[in-house]
Amino acid sequence: MWGVVMNWYQLSETEVTKSAATNKEKGLSQKEVEKRLKSYGANKLDQGKPPSALFVFLGQFKDFMVLILLAATFISGILGEYIDALTIMIIILLNGILGFVQERKAEKSLEALKELSAPQMNVLRDGEWKKVLSSQIVPGDIIKVSSGDRIGADLRLIETSGLRIEESSLTGESVPVHKHEHPLTSGQIEIGDQLNMAFMGTLVTQGSGVGIVIATGMHTEMGKIAHLLQSTTTLVTPLQRKLEQLGKILITVALVLTALVVLTGVVQGHDLYTMVLAGVSLAVAAIPEGLPAIVTVALALGVQRMIKRKAIVRKLPAVETLGCASVICSDKTGTLTQNKMTVTHIWTGGKQWKVSGGGYEPKGVFSLDGKSFDPSKNRNLQQLLSYGWLCNNANIQEKTSKQGMLRKSVTEYVMDGDPTEGALVVSAMKAGYTKQSLDQYFTRVKEFPFDSARKMMSVVVKDRQGRSYIITKGAPDVILSQCMNITYGGHEQALSSDRKAEVEAVVDHLASQALRTIAIAYRPLGARETCTQAFEAERNLTFIGLQGMIDPPRPEVKDAISECRQAGIKTVMITGDHKRTAAAIATQLGILPKGGKVLDGQTLSRWSVAELEEVVDDVYVYARVSPEHKLKIVKALQAKGHIVAMTGDGVNDAPAIKAANIGIAMGITGTDVAKEASSLILSDDNFSTIKAAIKEGRNIYENIRKFIRYMLASNVGEILVMLFAMMLGMPLPLVAIQILWINLVTDGLPAMALGMDQAEGDVMKREPRSPDEGVFARGLTWKIISRGFMIGAVTLAVFWLTLQAHPDELIRAQTVAFVTLVMAQLIHVFDCRSEYSVYHRNPFENRYLVVAVLISTLLMLAVIYYPPLQTIFHTVALDGREWLLVLGMASIPTVVLGGFQLFKRK
Ligand code: ATP
């Protein structure tokens, strides 16, 4: 049936269900899904093929200097230097393989990232609603969509509730379209007019709906125009860009110095061919062509570590920006708190009850003035509890599983839906209500879904006598402003200012105990009254009462906030909740200091960004905010020079997330829109994950600095030893092959291991890095040059000393120089782990580094002691005295410079 072009919009629900061979109540079975996946393929749009492995591999050899080296090797081959030529070839090949492996690794982990943040959809399968990856959706699947979802396939809608969809990606029309589920009778109509259809790639801006998938992948309307879509480009981070520029400068410097070496050598009477080969090898070794690649690897490795800590990076540049964050603006509910709500206090008609019990287990007792109370004895209370469940979409399910060695039966209560609503269901269950008992009396006619700008939700219900009511629940201040009457002492009366003040005092009191308060109100509807818009329904209400619920803070958050403070990062709470509730929780968590300000949404609406800017540094909590206020907060903070991380989950949060320097979306509760706008996703919605990500961000940056320091100091050392030798009229201290070996082994492995180094102890005790700070800031240039100079100097010194002792054994002096250079670098790599000095860290902490250094050392020993390699690498075996000289001299730079740093710090 899918092959036939059908006008799905003309069919009735039954016809669609039949044509799609599906079941509205149960959805498809897993077996059927697998069958359909086989025949229709994954629900994906074709994208351009990635470059082939061969292409990437060959790309490693396109470097200009490598090509020259290959040419030089070819010439030396013709001249009969077969072994030299072959070895150089092998080294170049190994270098290429290393570069290839690094590039692939980086690509793979970025690819894995994409998969992690791939969209999921709410699908009905085997009778249960499940979250399923969009790519696994098949025709016939039943899908639920709600505000903030990016639709993942083409659907024929069969249920809608205030559903509006923005279809600009298909039709170019940016005003959201009102959708419905009724068949259309017209013939051939444009996509934009197919009001009972929802299309892949479009965005739900309001309401919710259920639809049957009628096309997936390239068969969707989006698939038909897929070739018009631009392929996504990988973003280059600012640091990568800076390093590319820097790379060009370094190449020029390296080339000039190498040319100088060759020229001086020739002038001093060295053989032209040897000098050119040594020069080219030196250029290959000294040019940090691998720098951008290693940066990518370090970023990718860091990103993998972040994934382990539940932070998914969507845009690579965010990794760097994370280290600069100076303010984190965090949502309260679910991020700072557990979002596990339990009603503990209830107020109605002038009386206040307490409810015992925790979590979603519907077991607990009502008490009034300290004595247990039977809820069926109070009519107001009954109305409050039952209406709280009627105006509600949450479900509590009892699940029994066998646990432990003894396979003991454990019953758990699982809440499906909004926790605020779950709490209201549980409080009603504690009073003995059941879903069946309510369904017997009331049927729902309509819903006006909750929205965090309105801060209310309403339903229209009909009772058995055919009377209709509107039931509204929401933030007490908002509800009160729409109420004319109140049920009090068993009957209804006008809501006088005294009564209103009484309710407000109760709200205040509950909120000051960190409780979230929900008010419930209602209005009988006139026989002819039909409300199509929320604002028509939610007015002239009768206030029934309040339910106050706790939402405990996440236990780990308090420490995370204090750690952030030590790291110079301010945490700001943003919440839709009441000012008092917000302030109470912020104080508990250590966000709100004495004298810190709490601002509310009303004030924010009145103020301009400039006005907010004046006080923004003193504000720690924003309460009763609407999502659009978040943008103002971001702008005011940025105007003050802050680097802002901002969290969000809803559709309306997207602009603020986009505007923030680091936009963070919630992985569990976040909508697709928020995720798409974000650069970081918290897969556990937890504030502590932001802290962990910032720490990792700082560490990645430090690691990049570490290996830049190591690689460049090594290169400077290599060039200087050659340059000095030539200038002083000495023989060549290193032959071409030795230089290439150092480039491959000594520079390669340990540099990679530095990219995996642990954070230095005080990484979260330093102020955030300024985003304008260059890579070489904080004395890095000096560290590189001084170290390079010293490495060059000690190598030259041992070379000279050995030549003095064995004037006829140039090869011995060269071997000693080679070993000294390698050892000096391998010792230096441990220095690079600390901003301060080598004495500040345990050198064995980074196991990768220890292994890398051991491998490099073993390979070096092989090169100087294994006879066949001796021939290839022009080396001889060293004796004990020579080793003493080598090790003594190679440690001088670390002892001297490390000691100098230690002294300077003291
Ligand atoms: P944040 O996640 O930013 O901390 P929040 O989740 O507390 O904020 P909203 O979800 O916007 O904020 O809720 C704002 C207010 O709306 C709440 O304080 C509560 O009074 C009310 N409210 C929350 N959820 C519902 C709901 N499902 N139905 C009716 N009212 C609700």
PDB file of N, CA and C in Angstrom, residues 748-832:
ATOM      1  N   GLY A 748      55.483  11.992  19.303  1.00  0.00           N
ATOM      2  CA  GLY A 748      54.139  11.482  19.037  1.00  0.00           C
ATOM      3  C   GLY A 748      53.414  10.938  20.261  1.00  0.00           C
ATOM      4  N   LEU A 749      53.926   9.808  20.786  1.00  0.00           N
ATOM      5  CA  LEU A 749      53.207   9.109  21.861  1.00  0.00           C
ATOM      6  C   LEU A 749      52.997   9.954  23.122  1.00  0.00           C
ATOM      7  N   PRO A 750      54.068  10.528  23.706  1.00  0.00           N
ATOM      8  CA  PRO A 750      53.853  11.275  24.948  1.00  0.00           C
ATOM      9  C   PRO A 750      52.920  12.472  24.750  1.00  0.00           C
ATOM     10  N   ALA A 751      52.971  13.089  23.590  1.00  0.00           N
ATOM     11  CA  ALA A 751      52.084  14.235  23.362  1.00  0.00           C
ATOM     12  C   ALA A 751      50.628  13.791  23.434  1.00  0.00           C
ATOM     13  N   MET A 752      50.351  12.620  22.839  1.00  0.00           N
ATOM     14  CA  MET A 752      48.980  12.094  22.895  1.00  0.00           C
ATOM     15  C   MET A 752      48.578  11.809  24.336  1.00  0.00           C
ATOM     16  N   ALA A 753      49.532  11.237  25.095  1.00  0.00           N
ATOM     17  CA  ALA A 753      49.227  10.892  26.492  1.00  0.00           C
ATOM     18  C   ALA A 753      48.943  12.154  27.305  1.00  0.00           C
ATOM     19  N   LEU A 754      49.617  13.246  26.958  1.00  0.00           N
ATOM     20  CA  LEU A 754      49.338  14.504  27.663  1.00  0.00           C
ATOM     21  C   LEU A 754      47.902  14.966  27.419  1.00  0.00           C
ATOM     22  N   GLY A 755      47.401  14.626  26.245  1.00  0.00           N
ATOM     23  CA  GLY A 755      46.015  14.990  25.918  1.00  0.00           C
ATOM     24  C   GLY A 755      45.013  14.261  26.807  1.00  0.00           C
ATOM     25  N   MET A 756      45.477  13.214  27.492  1.00  0.00           N
ATOM     26  CA  MET A 756      44.560  12.453  28.351  1.00  0.00           C
ATOM     27  C   MET A 756      44.860  12.695  29.820  1.00  0.00           C
ATOM     28  N   ASP A 757      45.670  13.722  30.092  1.00  0.00           N
ATOM     29  CA  ASP A 757      46.095  13.959  31.468  1.00  0.00           C
ATOM     30  C   ASP A 757      44.921  14.352  32.370  1.00  0.00           C
ATOM     31  N   GLN A 758      45.032  13.998  33.649  1.00  0.00           N
ATOM     32  CA  GLN A 758      44.017  14.399  34.632  1.00  0.00           C
ATOM     33  C   GLN A 758      44.160  15.887  34.926  1.00  0.00           C
ATOM     34  N   ALA A 759      43.065  16.463  35.439  1.00  0.00           N
ATOM     35  CA  ALA A 759      43.101  17.883  35.778  1.00  0.00           C
ATOM     36  C   ALA A 759      44.052  18.102  36.933  1.00  0.00           C
ATOM     37  N   GLU A 760      44.720  19.243  36.910  1.00  0.00           N
ATOM     38  CA  GLU A 760      45.592  19.584  38.027  1.00  0.00           C
ATOM     39  C   GLU A 760      44.715  19.919  39.229  1.00  0.00           C
ATOM     40  N   GLY A 761      45.193  19.619  40.429  1.00  0.00           N
ATOM     41  CA  GLY A 761      44.396  19.739  41.650  1.00  0.00           C
ATOM     42  C   GLY A 761      43.612  21.027  41.786  1.00  0.00           C
ATOM     43  N   ASP A 762      44.198  22.139  41.327  1.00  0.00           N
ATOM     44  CA  ASP A 762      43.528  23.408  41.597  1.00  0.00           C
ATOM     45  C   ASP A 762      42.762  23.931  40.390  1.00  0.00           C
ATOM     46  N   VAL A 763      42.451  23.029  39.443  1.00  0.00           N
ATOM     47  CA  VAL A 763      41.809  23.519  38.213  1.00  0.00           C
ATOM     48  C   VAL A 763      40.466  24.193  38.518  1.00  0.00           C
ATOM     49  N   MET A 764      39.810  23.770  39.599  1.00  0.00           N
ATOM     50  CA  MET A 764      38.547  24.414  39.967  1.00  0.00           C
ATOM     51  C   MET A 764      38.749  25.399  41.121  1.00  0.00           C
ATOM     52  N   LYS A 765      39.974  25.831  41.297  1.00  0.00           N
ATOM     53  CA  LYS A 765      40.200  26.859  42.319  1.00  0.00           C
ATOM     54  C   LYS A 765      40.715  28.133  41.664  1.00  0.00           C
ATOM     55  N   ARG A 766      40.871  28.071  40.332  1.00  0.00           N
ATOM     56  CA  ARG A 766      41.324  29.268  39.628  1.00  0.00           C
ATOM     57  C   ARG A 766      40.122  30.027  39.101  1.00  0.00           C
ATOM     58  N   GLU A 767      40.308  31.308  38.863  1.00  0.00           N
ATOM     59  CA  GLU A 767      39.248  32.116  38.242  1.00  0.00           C
ATOM     60  C   GLU A 767      39.034  31.608  36.813  1.00  0.00           C
ATOM     61  N   PRO A 768      37.830  31.827  36.254  1.00  0.00           N
ATOM     62  CA  PRO A 768      37.629  31.386  34.865  1.00  0.00           C
ATOM     63  C   PRO A 768      38.615  32.095  33.929  1.00  0.00           C
ATOM     64  N   ARG A 769      38.990  31.381  32.892  1.00  0.00           N
ATOM     65  CA  ARG A 769      39.908  31.951  31.916  1.00  0.00           C
ATOM     66  C   ARG A 769      39.196  33.023  31.107  1.00  0.00           C
ATOM     67  N   SER A 770      39.913  34.083  30.769  1.00  0.00           N
ATOM     68  CA  SER A 770      39.286  35.099  29.916  1.00  0.00           C
ATOM     69  C   SER A 770      39.210  34.550  28.494  1.00  0.00           C
ATOM     70  N   PRO A 771      38.074  34.770  27.814  1.00  0.00           N
ATOM     71  CA  PRO A 771      37.970  34.221  26.456  1.00  0.00           C
ATOM     72  C   PRO A 771      38.975  34.864  25.502  1.00  0.00           C
ATOM     73  N   ASP A 772      39.503  36.039  25.873  1.00  0.00           N
ATOM     74  CA  ASP A 772      40.480  36.694  24.990  1.00  0.00           C
ATOM     75  C   ASP A 772      41.896  36.186  25.207  1.00  0.00           C
ATOM     76  N   GLU A 773      42.050  35.365  26.235  1.00  0.00           N
ATOM     77  CA  GLU A 773      43.393  34.902  26.557  1.00  0.00           C
ATOM     78  C   GLU A 773      43.969  34.061  25.427  1.00  0.00           C
ATOM     79  N   GLY A 774      45.203  34.346  25.034  1.00  0.00           N
ATOM     80  CA  GLY A 774      45.846  33.563  23.977  1.00  0.00           C
ATOM     81  C   GLY A 774      46.337  32.239  24.544  1.00  0.00           C
ATOM     82  N   VAL A 775      46.649  31.307  23.624  1.00  0.00           N
ATOM     83  CA  VAL A 775      47.129  29.997  24.073  1.00  0.00           C
ATOM     84  C   VAL A 775      48.436  30.139  24.837  1.00  0.00           C
ATOM     85  N   PHE A 776      49.217  31.166  24.448  1.00  0.00           N
ATOM     86  CA  PHE A 776      50.558  31.278  25.036  1.00  0.00           C
ATOM     87  C   PHE A 776      50.586  32.155  26.273  1.00  0.00           C
ATOM     88  N   ALA A 777      49.395  32.518  26.765  1.00  0.00           N
ATOM     89  CA  ALA A 777      49.349  33.389  27.938  1.00  0.00           C
ATOM     90  C   ALA A 777      49.946  32.688  29.143  1.00  0.00           C
ATOM     91  N   ARG A 778      50.016  33.382  30.228  1.00  0.00           N
ATOM     92  CA  ARG A 778      50.533  32.859  31.499  1.00  0.00           C
ATOM     93  C   ARG A 778      51.933  32.263  31.335  1.00  0.00           C
ATOM     94  N   GLY A 779      52.777  32.989  30.591  1.00  0.00           N
ATOM     95  CA  GLY A 779      54.195  32.605  30.546  1.00  0.00           C
ATOM     96  C   GLY A 779      54.557  31.384  29.728  1.00  0.00           C
ATOM     97  N   LEU A 780      53.652  30.936  28.843  1.00  0.00           N
ATOM     98  CA  LEU A 780      53.947  29.712  28.097  1.00  0.00           C
ATOM     99  C   LEU A 780      55.093  29.916  27.106  1.00  0.00           C
ATOM    100  N   THR A 781      55.125  31.093  26.451  1.00  0.00           N
ATOM    101  CA  THR A 781      56.175  31.347  25.467  1.00  0.00           C
ATOM    102  C   THR A 781      57.542  31.228  26.144  1.00  0.00           C
ATOM    103  N   TRP A 782      57.649  31.866  27.283  1.00  0.00           N
ATOM    104  CA  TRP A 782      58.919  31.828  28.010  1.00  0.00           C
ATOM    105  C   TRP A 782      59.292  30.398  28.378  1.00  0.00           C
ATOM    106  N   LYS A 783      58.284  29.649  28.837  1.00  0.00           N
ATOM    107  CA  LYS A 783      58.560  28.266  29.225  1.00  0.00           C
ATOM    108  C   LYS A 783      59.086  27.475  28.031  1.00  0.00           C
ATOM    109  N   ILE A 784      58.455  27.677  26.858  1.00  0.00           N
ATOM    110  CA  ILE A 784      58.853  26.920  25.669  1.00  0.00           C
ATOM    111  C   ILE A 784      60.261  27.292  25.237  1.00  0.00           C
ATOM    112  N   ILE A 785      60.517  28.600  25.150  1.00  0.00           N
ATOM    113  CA  ILE A 785      61.819  29.025  24.632  1.00  0.00           C
ATOM    114  C   ILE A 785      62.943  28.665  25.605  1.00  0.00           C
ATOM    115  N   SER A 786      62.708  28.920  26.896  1.00  0.00           N
ATOM    116  CA  SER A 786      63.790  28.630  27.846  1.00  0.00           C
ATOM    117  C   SER A 786      64.094  27.138  27.862  1.00  0.00           C
ATOM    118  N   ARG A 787      63.014  26.330  27.830  1.00  0.00           N
ATOM    119  CA  ARG A 787      63.236  24.898  27.872  1.00  0.00           C
ATOM    120  C   ARG A 787      63.901  24.416  26.588  1.00  0.00           C
ATOM    121  N   GLY A 788      63.434  24.889  25.438  1.00  0.00           N
ATOM    122  CA  GLY A 788      64.013  24.491  24.155  1.00  0.00           C
ATOM    123  C   GLY A 788      65.495  24.837  24.124  1.00  0.00           C
ATOM    124  N   PHE A 789      65.784  26.033  24.606  1.00  0.00           N
ATOM    125  CA  PHE A 789      67.161  26.490  24.604  1.00  0.00           C
ATOM    126  C   PHE A 789      68.031  25.574  25.458  1.00  0.00           C
ATOM    127  N   MET A 790      67.521  25.243  26.640  1.00  0.00           N
ATOM    128  CA  MET A 790      68.331  24.410  27.533  1.00  0.00           C
ATOM    129  C   MET A 790      68.505  22.996  26.992  1.00  0.00           C
ATOM    130  N   ILE A 791      67.440  22.466  26.399  1.00  0.00           N
ATOM    131  CA  ILE A 791      67.564  21.114  25.823  1.00  0.00           C
ATOM    132  C   ILE A 791      68.617  21.126  24.722  1.00  0.00           C
ATOM    133  N   GLY A 792      68.556  22.168  23.875  1.00  0.00           N
ATOM    134  CA  GLY A 792      69.533  22.299  22.794  1.00  0.00           C
ATOM    135  C   GLY A 792      70.937  22.407  23.368  1.00  0.00           C
ATOM    136  N   ALA A 793      71.082  23.222  24.403  1.00  0.00           N
ATOM    137  CA  ALA A 793      72.406  23.479  24.965  1.00  0.00           C
ATOM    138  C   ALA A 793      73.017  22.215  25.575  1.00  0.00           C
ATOM    139  N   VAL A 794      72.231  21.477  26.387  1.00  0.00           N
ATOM    140  CA  VAL A 794      72.838  20.286  27.015  1.00  0.00           C
ATOM    141  C   VAL A 794      73.170  19.223  25.971  1.00  0.00           C
ATOM    142  N   THR A 795      72.342  19.111  24.946  1.00  0.00           N
ATOM    143  CA  THR A 795      72.623  18.119  23.896  1.00  0.00           C
ATOM    144  C   THR A 795      73.933  18.456  23.194  1.00  0.00           C
ATOM    145  N   LEU A 796      74.081  19.746  22.898  1.00  0.00           N
ATOM    146  CA  LEU A 796      75.299  20.167  22.215  1.00  0.00           C
ATOM    147  C   LEU A 796      76.513  19.941  23.124  1.00  0.00           C
ATOM    148  N   ALA A 797      76.321  20.200  24.403  1.00  0.00           N
ATOM    149  CA  ALA A 797      77.427  20.053  25.346  1.00  0.00           C
ATOM    150  C   ALA A 797      77.915  18.606  25.386  1.00  0.00           C
ATOM    151  N   VAL A 798      76.977  17.630  25.496  1.00  0.00           N
ATOM    152  CA  VAL A 798      77.435  16.226  25.549  1.00  0.00           C
ATOM    153  C   VAL A 798      78.082  15.817  24.223  1.00  0.00           C
ATOM    154  N   PHE A 799      77.531  16.359  23.145  1.00  0.00           N
ATOM    155  CA  PHE A 799      78.092  16.055  21.824  1.00  0.00           C
ATOM    156  C   PHE A 799      79.550  16.518  21.778  1.00  0.00           C
ATOM    157  N   TRP A 800      79.765  17.722  22.235  1.00  0.00           N
ATOM    158  CA  TRP A 800      81.117  18.294  22.206  1.00  0.00           C
ATOM    159  C   TRP A 800      82.054  17.520  23.133  1.00  0.00           C
ATOM    160  N   LEU A 801      81.555  17.250  24.348  1.00  0.00           N
ATOM    161  CA  LEU A 801      82.389  16.518  25.310  1.00  0.00           C
ATOM    162  C   LEU A 801      82.802  15.156  24.759  1.00  0.00           C
ATOM    163  N   THR A 802      81.845  14.429  24.161  1.00  0.00           N
ATOM    164  CA  THR A 802      82.157  13.098  23.629  1.00  0.00           C
ATOM    165  C   THR A 802      83.119  13.205  22.458  1.00  0.00           C
ATOM    166  N   LEU A 803      82.937  14.238  21.647  1.00  0.00           N
ATOM    167  CA  LEU A 803      83.855  14.422  20.515  1.00  0.00           C
ATOM    168  C   LEU A 803      85.271  14.676  21.011  1.00  0.00           C
ATOM    169  N   GLN A 804      85.359  15.430  22.131  1.00  0.00           N
ATOM    170  CA  GLN A 804      86.678  15.694  22.698  1.00  0.00           C
ATOM    171  C   GLN A 804      87.321  14.393  23.149  1.00  0.00           C
ATOM    172  N   ALA A 805      86.512  13.534  23.774  1.00  0.00           N
ATOM    173  CA  ALA A 805      87.050  12.278  24.297  1.00  0.00           C
ATOM    174  C   ALA A 805      87.342  11.287  23.177  1.00  0.00           C
ATOM    175  N   HIS A 806      86.495  11.277  22.138  1.00  0.00           N
ATOM    176  CA  HIS A 806      86.684  10.321  21.019  1.00  0.00           C
ATOM    177  C   HIS A 806      86.664  11.081  19.702  1.00  0.00           C
ATOM    178  N   PRO A 807      87.761  11.790  19.387  1.00  0.00           N
ATOM    179  CA  PRO A 807      87.751  12.634  18.177  1.00  0.00           C
ATOM    180  C   PRO A 807      87.473  11.840  16.903  1.00  0.00           C
ATOM    181  N   ASP A 808      87.779  10.518  16.908  1.00  0.00           N
ATOM    182  CA  ASP A 808      87.583   9.760  15.661  1.00  0.00           C
ATOM    183  C   ASP A 808      86.232   9.067  15.618  1.00  0.00           C
ATOM    184  N   GLU A 809      85.459   9.212  16.655  1.00  0.00           N
ATOM    185  CA  GLU A 809      84.195   8.454  16.699  1.00  0.00           C
ATOM    186  C   GLU A 809      82.984   9.379  16.651  1.00  0.00           C
ATOM    187  N   LEU A 810      82.797   9.990  15.490  1.00  0.00           N
ATOM    188  CA  LEU A 810      81.655  10.905  15.343  1.00  0.00           C
ATOM    189  C   LEU A 810      80.341  10.202  15.671  1.00  0.00           C
ATOM    190  N   ILE A 811      80.238   8.947  15.215  1.00  0.00           N
ATOM    191  CA  ILE A 811      79.000   8.194  15.393  1.00  0.00           C
ATOM    192  C   ILE A 811      78.666   8.007  16.882  1.00  0.00           C
ATOM    193  N   ARG A 812      79.696   7.894  17.728  1.00  0.00           N
ATOM    194  CA  ARG A 812      79.469   7.769  19.176  1.00  0.00           C
ATOM    195  C   ARG A 812      78.931   9.089  19.728  1.00  0.00           C
ATOM    196  N   ALA A 813      79.589  10.165  19.310  1.00  0.00           N
ATOM    197  CA  ALA A 813      79.133  11.484  19.791  1.00  0.00           C
ATOM    198  C   ALA A 813      77.692  11.729  19.343  1.00  0.00           C
ATOM    199  N   GLN A 814      77.394  11.332  18.130  1.00  0.00           N
ATOM    200  CA  GLN A 814      76.017  11.518  17.629  1.00  0.00           C
ATOM    201  C   GLN A 814      75.030  10.687  18.430  1.00  0.00           C
ATOM    202  N   THR A 815      75.433   9.456  18.758  1.00  0.00           N
ATOM    203  CA  THR A 815      74.543   8.603  19.552  1.00  0.00           C
ATOM    204  C   THR A 815      74.275   9.244  20.917  1.00  0.00           C
ATOM    205  N   VAL A 816      75.341   9.744  21.548  1.00  0.00           N
ATOM    206  CA  VAL A 816      75.182  10.365  22.860  1.00  0.00           C
ATOM    207  C   VAL A 816      74.238  11.581  22.741  1.00  0.00           C
ATOM    208  N   ALA A 817      74.423  12.371  21.694  1.00  0.00           N
ATOM    209  CA  ALA A 817      73.564  13.554  21.498  1.00  0.00           C
ATOM    210  C   ALA A 817      72.116  13.118  21.299  1.00  0.00           C
ATOM    211  N   PHE A 818      71.953  12.092  20.472  1.00  0.00           N
ATOM    212  CA  PHE A 818      70.600  11.582  20.186  1.00  0.00           C
ATOM    213  C   PHE A 818      69.911  11.136  21.485  1.00  0.00           C
ATOM    214  N   VAL A 819      70.635  10.337  22.283  1.00  0.00           N
ATOM    215  CA  VAL A 819      70.035   9.818  23.516  1.00  0.00           C
ATOM    216  C   VAL A 819      69.752  10.971  24.499  1.00  0.00           C
ATOM    217  N   THR A 820      70.673  11.928  24.571  1.00  0.00           N
ATOM    218  CA  THR A 820      70.454  13.051  25.491  1.00  0.00           C
ATOM    219  C   THR A 820      69.207  13.840  25.095  1.00  0.00           C
ATOM    220  N   LEU A 821      69.100  14.101  23.792  1.00  0.00           N
ATOM    221  CA  LEU A 821      67.933  14.872  23.321  1.00  0.00           C
ATOM    222  C   LEU A 821      66.635  14.134  23.666  1.00  0.00           C
ATOM    223  N   VAL A 822      66.634  12.815  23.393  1.00  0.00           N
ATOM    224  CA  VAL A 822      65.423  12.034  23.668  1.00  0.00           C
ATOM    225  C   VAL A 822      65.117  12.036  25.169  1.00  0.00           C
ATOM    226  N   MET A 823      66.149  11.779  25.987  1.00  0.00           N
ATOM    227  CA  MET A 823      65.919  11.700  27.432  1.00  0.00           C
ATOM    228  C   MET A 823      65.476  13.058  28.000  1.00  0.00           C
ATOM    229  N   ALA A 824      66.082  14.127  27.515  1.00  0.00           N
ATOM    230  CA  ALA A 824      65.703  15.458  28.009  1.00  0.00           C
ATOM    231  C   ALA A 824      64.227  15.714  27.711  1.00  0.00           C
ATOM    232  N   GLN A 825      63.792  15.271  26.536  1.00  0.00           N
ATOM    233  CA  GLN A 825      62.375  15.472  26.179  1.00  0.00           C
ATOM    234  C   GLN A 825      61.473  14.593  27.033  1.00  0.00           C
ATOM    235  N   LEU A 826      61.908  13.345  27.235  1.00  0.00           N
ATOM    236  CA  LEU A 826      61.057  12.428  28.009  1.00  0.00           C
ATOM    237  C   LEU A 826      60.964  12.853  29.479  1.00  0.00           C
ATOM    238  N   ILE A 827      61.981  13.534  29.955  1.00  0.00           N
ATOM    239  CA  ILE A 827      61.888  14.062  31.332  1.00  0.00           C
ATOM    240  C   ILE A 827      60.995  15.304  31.318  1.00  0.00           C
ATOM    241  N   HIS A 828      61.194  16.115  30.288  1.00  0.00           N
ATOM    242  CA  HIS A 828      60.418  17.358  30.187  1.00  0.00           C
ATOM    243  C   HIS A 828      58.907  17.102  30.154  1.00  0.00           C
ATOM    244  N   VAL A 829      58.510  15.978  29.554  1.00  0.00           N
ATOM    245  CA  VAL A 829      57.082  15.735  29.387  1.00  0.00           C
ATOM    246  C   VAL A 829      56.386  15.709  30.757  1.00  0.00           C
ATOM    247  N   PHE A 830      57.106  15.290  31.786  1.00  0.00           N
ATOM    248  CA  PHE A 830      56.486  15.277  33.126  1.00  0.00           C
ATOM    249  C   PHE A 830      56.354  16.688  33.682  1.00  0.00           C
ATOM    250  N   ASP A 831      57.291  17.553  33.316  1.00  0.00           N
ATOM    251  CA  ASP A 831      57.187  18.963  33.727  1.00  0.00           C
ATOM    252  C   ASP A 831      55.919  19.594  33.167  1.00  0.00           C
ATOM    253  N   CYS A 832      55.603  19.195  31.920  1.00  0.00           N
ATOM    254  CA  CYS A 832      54.502  19.857  31.218  1.00  0.00           C
ATOM    255  C   CYS A 832      53.157  19.611  31.887  1.00  0.00           C
TER     256      CYS A 832
END
